[in-house]
mmCIF file of C-alpha atoms in Angstrom:
data_model
loop_
_atom_site.group_PDB
_atom_site.id
_atom_site.type_symbol
_atom_site.label_atom_id
_atom_site.label_comp_id
_atom_site.label_asym_id
_atom_site.label_seq_id
_atom_site.Cartn_x
_atom_site.Cartn_y
_atom_site.Cartn_z
ATOM 1 C CA UNK O 1 -13.376 -20.291 10.557
ATOM 2 C CA UNK O 2 -16.420 -18.081 9.986
ATOM 3 C CA UNK O 3 -17.876 -18.703 13.436
ATOM 4 C CA UNK O 4 -21.040 -20.264 12.001
ATOM 5 C CA UNK O 5 -21.427 -23.883 13.063
ATOM 6 C CA UNK O 6 -23.523 -26.428 11.220
ATOM 7 C CA UNK O 7 -24.347 -29.996 12.191
ATOM 8 C CA UNK O 8 -24.305 -32.662 10.946
ATOM 9 C CA UNK O 9 -21.642 -32.259 8.269
ATOM 10 C CA UNK O 10 -22.825 -35.304 6.367
ATOM 11 C CA UNK O 11 -26.125 -37.149 6.420
ATOM 12 C CA UNK O 12 -27.412 -40.085 4.395
ATOM 13 C CA UNK O 13 -31.063 -40.968 4.628
ATOM 14 C CA UNK O 14 -33.777 -42.740 2.693
ATOM 15 C CA UNK O 15 -36.586 -41.287 0.641
ATOM 16 C CA UNK O 16 -39.652 -40.441 2.664
ATOM 17 C CA UNK O 17 -37.668 -39.749 5.815
ATOM 18 C CA UNK O 18 -37.319 -36.537 7.798
ATOM 19 C CA UNK O 19 -34.105 -34.828 8.886
ATOM 20 C CA UNK O 20 -33.172 -31.774 10.925
ATOM 21 C CA UNK O 21 -30.181 -29.597 10.171
ATOM 22 C CA UNK O 22 -28.853 -27.360 12.893
ATOM 23 C CA UNK O 23 -27.077 -24.036 12.762
ATOM 24 C CA UNK O 24 -25.434 -21.891 15.414
ATOM 25 C CA UNK O 25 -24.784 -18.344 14.176
ATOM 26 C CA UNK O 26 -21.754 -16.224 14.928
ATOM 27 C CA UNK O 27 -21.738 -14.760 18.403
ATOM 28 C CA UNK O 28 -23.919 -11.671 18.438
ATOM 29 C CA UNK O 29 -25.523 -12.241 15.037
ATOM 30 C CA UNK O 30 -29.300 -12.050 15.066
ATOM 31 C CA UNK O 31 -30.018 -13.013 11.464
ATOM 32 C CA UNK O 32 -29.819 -16.548 10.135
ATOM 33 C CA UNK O 33 -30.155 -17.508 6.480
ATOM 34 C CA UNK O 34 -30.555 -20.931 4.894
ATOM 35 C CA UNK O 35 -29.336 -21.669 1.370
ATOM 36 C CA UNK O 36 -29.413 -24.798 -0.759
ATOM 37 C CA UNK O 37 -26.760 -25.717 -3.297
ATOM 38 C CA UNK O 38 -27.531 -28.627 -5.577
ATOM 39 C CA UNK O 39 -24.929 -30.181 -7.863
ATOM 40 C CA UNK O 40 -23.470 -27.551 -10.172
ATOM 41 C CA UNK O 41 -26.086 -25.054 -9.075
ATOM 42 C CA UNK O 42 -25.761 -21.693 -7.446
ATOM 43 C CA UNK O 43 -26.837 -20.875 -3.947
ATOM 44 C CA UNK O 44 -30.603 -20.871 -3.739
ATOM 45 C CA UNK O 45 -32.058 -18.785 -0.925
ATOM 46 C CA UNK O 46 -34.521 -20.705 1.213
ATOM 47 C CA UNK O 47 -35.452 -18.624 4.238
ATOM 48 C CA UNK O 48 -34.220 -16.014 6.686
ATOM 49 C CA UNK O 49 -34.907 -15.420 10.364
ATOM 50 C CA UNK O 50 -34.188 -12.367 12.422
ATOM 51 C CA UNK O 51 -34.222 -12.606 16.206
ATOM 52 C CA UNK O 52 -36.654 -15.501 16.139
ATOM 53 C CA UNK O 53 -39.014 -14.222 13.481
ATOM 54 C CA UNK O 54 -39.259 -15.206 9.843
ATOM 55 C CA UNK O 55 -38.108 -12.235 7.787
ATOM 56 C CA UNK O 56 -37.882 -13.436 4.205
ATOM 57 C CA UNK O 57 -38.821 -16.511 2.272
ATOM 58 C CA UNK O 58 -37.352 -17.804 -0.966
ATOM 59 C CA UNK O 59 -37.761 -20.984 -2.942
ATOM 60 C CA UNK O 60 -38.480 -23.162 0.049
ATOM 61 C CA UNK O 61 -40.657 -26.205 -0.499
ATOM 62 C CA UNK O 62 -43.710 -26.792 1.667
ATOM 63 C CA UNK O 63 -42.063 -30.012 2.884
ATOM 64 C CA UNK O 64 -39.313 -27.865 4.409
ATOM 65 C CA UNK O 65 -39.643 -25.679 7.459
ATOM 66 C CA UNK O 66 -37.323 -23.745 9.694
ATOM 67 C CA UNK O 67 -37.284 -21.933 12.975
ATOM 68 C CA UNK O 68 -34.976 -19.822 15.072
ATOM 69 C CA UNK O 69 -34.925 -20.399 18.793
ATOM 70 C CA UNK O 70 -34.524 -17.883 21.660
ATOM 71 C CA UNK O 71 -30.814 -18.714 21.892
ATOM 72 C CA UNK O 72 -30.659 -17.750 18.181
ATOM 73 C CA UNK O 73 -29.693 -21.137 16.854
ATOM 74 C CA UNK O 74 -31.768 -22.297 13.918
ATOM 75 C CA UNK O 75 -33.015 -25.594 12.585
ATOM 76 C CA UNK O 76 -34.048 -26.531 9.067
ATOM 77 C CA UNK O 77 -36.482 -29.445 8.927
ATOM 78 C CA UNK O 78 -36.753 -31.421 5.726
ATOM 79 C CA UNK O 79 -39.547 -33.988 5.502
ATOM 80 C CA UNK O 80 -40.887 -36.535 3.003
ATOM 81 C CA UNK O 81 -37.456 -36.467 1.468
ATOM 82 C CA UNK O 82 -37.009 -37.079 -2.234
ATOM 83 C CA UNK O 83 -33.909 -37.951 -4.229
ATOM 84 C CA UNK O 84 -33.850 -34.410 -5.610
ATOM 85 C CA UNK O 85 -33.427 -32.988 -2.124
ATOM 86 C CA UNK O 86 -29.848 -34.249 -2.087
ATOM 87 C CA UNK O 87 -27.786 -31.104 -1.801
ATOM 88 C CA UNK O 88 -25.459 -29.035 0.316
ATOM 89 C CA UNK O 89 -27.404 -26.923 2.778
ATOM 90 C CA UNK O 90 -25.689 -23.810 4.054
ATOM 91 C CA UNK O 91 -26.520 -21.661 6.986
ATOM 92 C CA UNK O 92 -25.262 -18.098 7.172
ATOM 93 C CA UNK O 93 -25.552 -15.355 9.740
ATOM 94 C CA UNK O 94 -25.195 -11.603 9.869
ATOM 95 C CA UNK O 95 -25.202 -8.834 12.436
ATOM 96 C CA UNK O 96 -28.329 -7.145 13.706
ATOM 97 C CA UNK O 97 -28.599 -4.675 10.830
ATOM 98 C CA UNK O 98 -30.230 -6.684 8.072
ATOM 99 C CA UNK O 99 -29.370 -4.521 5.142
ATOM 100 C CA UNK O 100 -25.874 -3.814 3.885
ATOM 101 C CA UNK O 101 -24.417 -6.528 6.029
ATOM 102 C CA UNK O 102 -21.947 -9.172 5.128
ATOM 103 C CA UNK O 103 -23.299 -12.656 5.686
ATOM 104 C CA UNK O 104 -20.945 -15.364 6.890
ATOM 105 C CA UNK O 105 -21.443 -18.982 5.927
ATOM 106 C CA UNK O 106 -20.982 -22.209 7.790
ATOM 107 C CA UNK O 107 -19.303 -25.166 6.159
ATOM 108 C CA UNK O 108 -22.585 -26.739 5.167
ATOM 109 C CA UNK O 109 -24.487 -29.938 5.770
ATOM 110 C CA UNK O 110 -24.234 -32.430 2.960
ATOM 111 C CA UNK O 111 -27.497 -34.353 2.607
ATOM 112 C CA UNK O 112 -27.706 -37.466 0.475
ATOM 113 C CA UNK O 113 -31.119 -39.048 -0.053
ATOM 114 C CA UNK O 114 -31.014 -42.640 -1.300
ATOM 115 C CA UNK V 1 -36.152 -15.347 -13.285
ATOM 116 C CA UNK V 2 -32.459 -15.151 -12.484
ATOM 117 C CA UNK V 3 -31.923 -11.688 -11.001
ATOM 118 C CA UNK V 4 -28.178 -12.155 -10.617
ATOM 119 C CA UNK V 5 -26.280 -13.718 -13.477
ATOM 120 C CA UNK V 6 -22.741 -14.917 -13.887
ATOM 121 C CA UNK V 7 -22.641 -15.811 -17.543
ATOM 122 C CA UNK V 8 -19.199 -17.390 -17.575
ATOM 123 C CA UNK V 9 -19.298 -20.792 -15.879
ATOM 124 C CA UNK V 10 -15.528 -21.079 -15.973
ATOM 125 C CA UNK V 11 -12.366 -19.073 -16.528
ATOM 126 C CA UNK V 12 -8.714 -20.070 -16.837
ATOM 127 C CA UNK V 13 -5.928 -17.575 -16.209
ATOM 128 C CA UNK V 14 -2.172 -17.829 -16.088
ATOM 129 C CA UNK V 15 -0.500 -17.258 -12.727
ATOM 130 C CA UNK V 16 0.525 -13.634 -12.281
ATOM 131 C CA UNK V 17 -2.021 -12.309 -14.762
ATOM 132 C CA UNK V 18 -5.303 -10.553 -14.048
ATOM 133 C CA UNK V 19 -8.504 -12.507 -13.440
ATOM 134 C CA UNK V 20 -11.744 -10.692 -14.240
ATOM 135 C CA UNK V 21 -14.997 -12.206 -13.083
ATOM 136 C CA UNK V 22 -18.242 -10.648 -14.202
ATOM 137 C CA UNK V 23 -21.703 -10.397 -12.734
ATOM 138 C CA UNK V 24 -24.901 -8.817 -14.070
ATOM 139 C CA UNK V 25 -28.071 -8.022 -12.209
ATOM 140 C CA UNK V 26 -31.535 -7.006 -13.282
ATOM 141 C CA UNK V 27 -33.137 -5.519 -10.180
ATOM 142 C CA UNK V 28 -32.435 -1.796 -9.865
ATOM 143 C CA UNK V 29 -33.360 -1.983 -6.168
ATOM 144 C CA UNK V 30 -30.153 -3.861 -5.409
ATOM 145 C CA UNK V 31 -27.706 -1.522 -3.710
ATOM 146 C CA UNK V 32 -25.231 -3.783 -1.950
ATOM 147 C CA UNK V 33 -23.089 -6.413 -3.595
ATOM 148 C CA UNK V 34 -20.760 -9.062 -2.267
ATOM 149 C CA UNK V 35 -18.272 -11.526 -3.696
ATOM 150 C CA UNK V 36 -17.584 -14.917 -2.169
ATOM 151 C CA UNK V 37 -15.009 -17.566 -2.891
ATOM 152 C CA UNK V 38 -15.829 -21.232 -2.428
ATOM 153 C CA UNK V 39 -13.525 -24.219 -2.317
ATOM 154 C CA UNK V 40 -14.977 -27.727 -2.733
ATOM 155 C CA UNK V 41 -16.618 -29.128 0.409
ATOM 156 C CA UNK V 42 -16.308 -25.775 2.209
ATOM 157 C CA UNK V 43 -18.687 -22.914 2.854
ATOM 158 C CA UNK V 44 -18.452 -19.711 0.810
ATOM 159 C CA UNK V 45 -15.909 -17.254 2.200
ATOM 160 C CA UNK V 46 -16.553 -13.530 2.038
ATOM 161 C CA UNK V 47 -14.067 -11.634 -0.138
ATOM 162 C CA UNK V 48 -15.171 -8.085 -0.736
ATOM 163 C CA UNK V 49 -18.294 -5.960 -0.928
ATOM 164 C CA UNK V 50 -19.410 -2.724 -2.526
ATOM 165 C CA UNK V 51 -22.240 -0.337 -1.876
ATOM 166 C CA UNK V 52 -24.047 1.391 -4.716
ATOM 167 C CA UNK V 53 -22.753 4.765 -3.546
ATOM 168 C CA UNK V 54 -19.313 3.696 -4.747
ATOM 169 C CA UNK V 55 -18.049 2.506 -8.101
ATOM 170 C CA UNK V 56 -14.882 0.830 -6.839
ATOM 171 C CA UNK V 57 -13.670 -0.931 -3.728
ATOM 172 C CA UNK V 58 -10.225 -2.353 -3.247
ATOM 173 C CA UNK V 59 -8.800 -4.842 -0.767
ATOM 174 C CA UNK V 60 -5.307 -6.067 -1.467
ATOM 175 C CA UNK V 61 -5.259 -8.058 -4.677
ATOM 176 C CA UNK V 62 -9.050 -7.849 -5.005
ATOM 177 C CA UNK V 63 -10.929 -4.944 -6.555
ATOM 178 C CA UNK V 64 -14.628 -4.797 -7.263
ATOM 179 C CA UNK V 65 -16.020 -2.371 -9.827
ATOM 180 C CA UNK V 66 -19.674 -1.411 -10.031
ATOM 181 C CA UNK V 67 -21.352 0.089 -13.095
ATOM 182 C CA UNK V 68 -24.860 0.971 -11.938
ATOM 183 C CA UNK V 69 -26.095 2.195 -15.301
ATOM 184 C CA UNK V 70 -25.145 -1.126 -16.884
ATOM 185 C CA UNK V 71 -26.184 -3.126 -13.806
ATOM 186 C CA UNK V 72 -22.834 -4.825 -13.948
ATOM 187 C CA UNK V 73 -20.104 -5.568 -11.469
ATOM 188 C CA UNK V 74 -16.764 -7.224 -11.844
ATOM 189 C CA UNK V 75 -14.133 -8.661 -9.563
ATOM 190 C CA UNK V 76 -10.492 -8.178 -10.522
ATOM 191 C CA UNK V 77 -7.782 -10.311 -8.984
ATOM 192 C CA UNK V 78 -4.250 -9.072 -9.575
ATOM 193 C CA UNK V 79 -1.919 -10.896 -9.629
ATOM 194 C CA UNK V 80 -3.719 -14.209 -9.805
ATOM 195 C CA UNK V 81 -2.281 -17.049 -7.755
ATOM 196 C CA UNK V 82 -2.884 -20.821 -7.945
ATOM 197 C CA UNK V 83 -4.556 -20.651 -4.515
ATOM 198 C CA UNK V 84 -7.204 -18.404 -6.042
ATOM 199 C CA UNK V 85 -8.552 -21.383 -7.963
ATOM 200 C CA UNK V 86 -12.104 -21.752 -6.650
ATOM 201 C CA UNK V 87 -15.705 -20.975 -7.515
ATOM 202 C CA UNK V 88 -16.599 -17.303 -7.158
ATOM 203 C CA UNK V 89 -20.129 -16.157 -6.420
ATOM 204 C CA UNK V 90 -21.511 -12.663 -6.596
ATOM 205 C CA UNK V 91 -24.513 -11.750 -4.472
ATOM 206 C CA UNK V 92 -26.851 -8.786 -4.392
ATOM 207 C CA UNK V 93 -29.156 -7.324 -1.821
ATOM 208 C CA UNK V 94 -30.857 -4.051 -1.222
ATOM 209 C CA UNK V 95 -33.633 -1.825 -0.051
ATOM 210 C CA UNK V 96 -36.899 -3.593 0.465
ATOM 211 C CA UNK V 97 -35.362 -7.028 0.540
ATOM 212 C CA UNK V 98 -33.835 -8.899 3.424
ATOM 213 C CA UNK V 99 -32.328 -11.626 1.338
ATOM 214 C CA UNK V 100 -29.220 -11.864 -0.785
ATOM 215 C CA UNK V 101 -29.560 -13.315 -4.259
ATOM 216 C CA UNK V 102 -26.585 -15.262 -5.520
ATOM 217 C CA UNK V 103 -25.363 -15.879 -9.025
ATOM 218 C CA UNK V 104 -24.602 -19.396 -10.243
ATOM 219 C CA UNK V 105 -20.872 -18.945 -9.817
ATOM 220 C CA UNK V 106 -17.759 -18.866 -12.004
ATOM 221 C CA UNK V 107 -15.108 -21.530 -11.600
ATOM 222 C CA UNK V 108 -11.677 -19.872 -11.782
ATOM 223 C CA UNK V 109 -8.614 -21.942 -12.520
ATOM 224 C CA UNK V 110 -5.244 -20.249 -12.155
ATOM 225 C CA UNK V 111 -2.575 -22.132 -14.051
ATOM 226 C CA UNK V 112 0.938 -22.282 -12.614
#
């Protein structure tokens, strides 16, 4: 158990809909990362927050957005969903030093768009 | 542009032998590297890391080697065990970047 909690574990929704994925980082971790893993693909970096502020952005679509709340949990919002958005979405967290820090992953939220 | 590459999608090794997983990177600003293991339907699990000030780091059966001039790192697992069968990802991060870039993974199968 990495200490990173993600909900829901599985989600099935229709095209055009909107979903919210939630992540609670490890106790004491200030940084939260979101990654997407599509079928047979590597882990694609989406976005990172540090203590409530966006710190780095990767290949995140405009239809997707995220935020980190004062209690440090984070949410990833996916809207106008398309079939190609079906993927495993991982949240990870790390300690307050951003660089040279191990990041610890949650078990992921499996999104299926039908 | 794939900054971190794992060119071998899969690898099969006999139990008890050495497994060598390779990773290449292109960005010379990367100075911290991590290896993760991932079982199906689970999140990646941290295995071992190495900073660019070192060329080797060892933790039990796992050793990571870093060749900065070649921009290459490798993970050695000795001896390999059937429970090591998983997908292995390397990741890189460094000065000036707050994100870790992952490779596409290598699926290791250890045969009993």
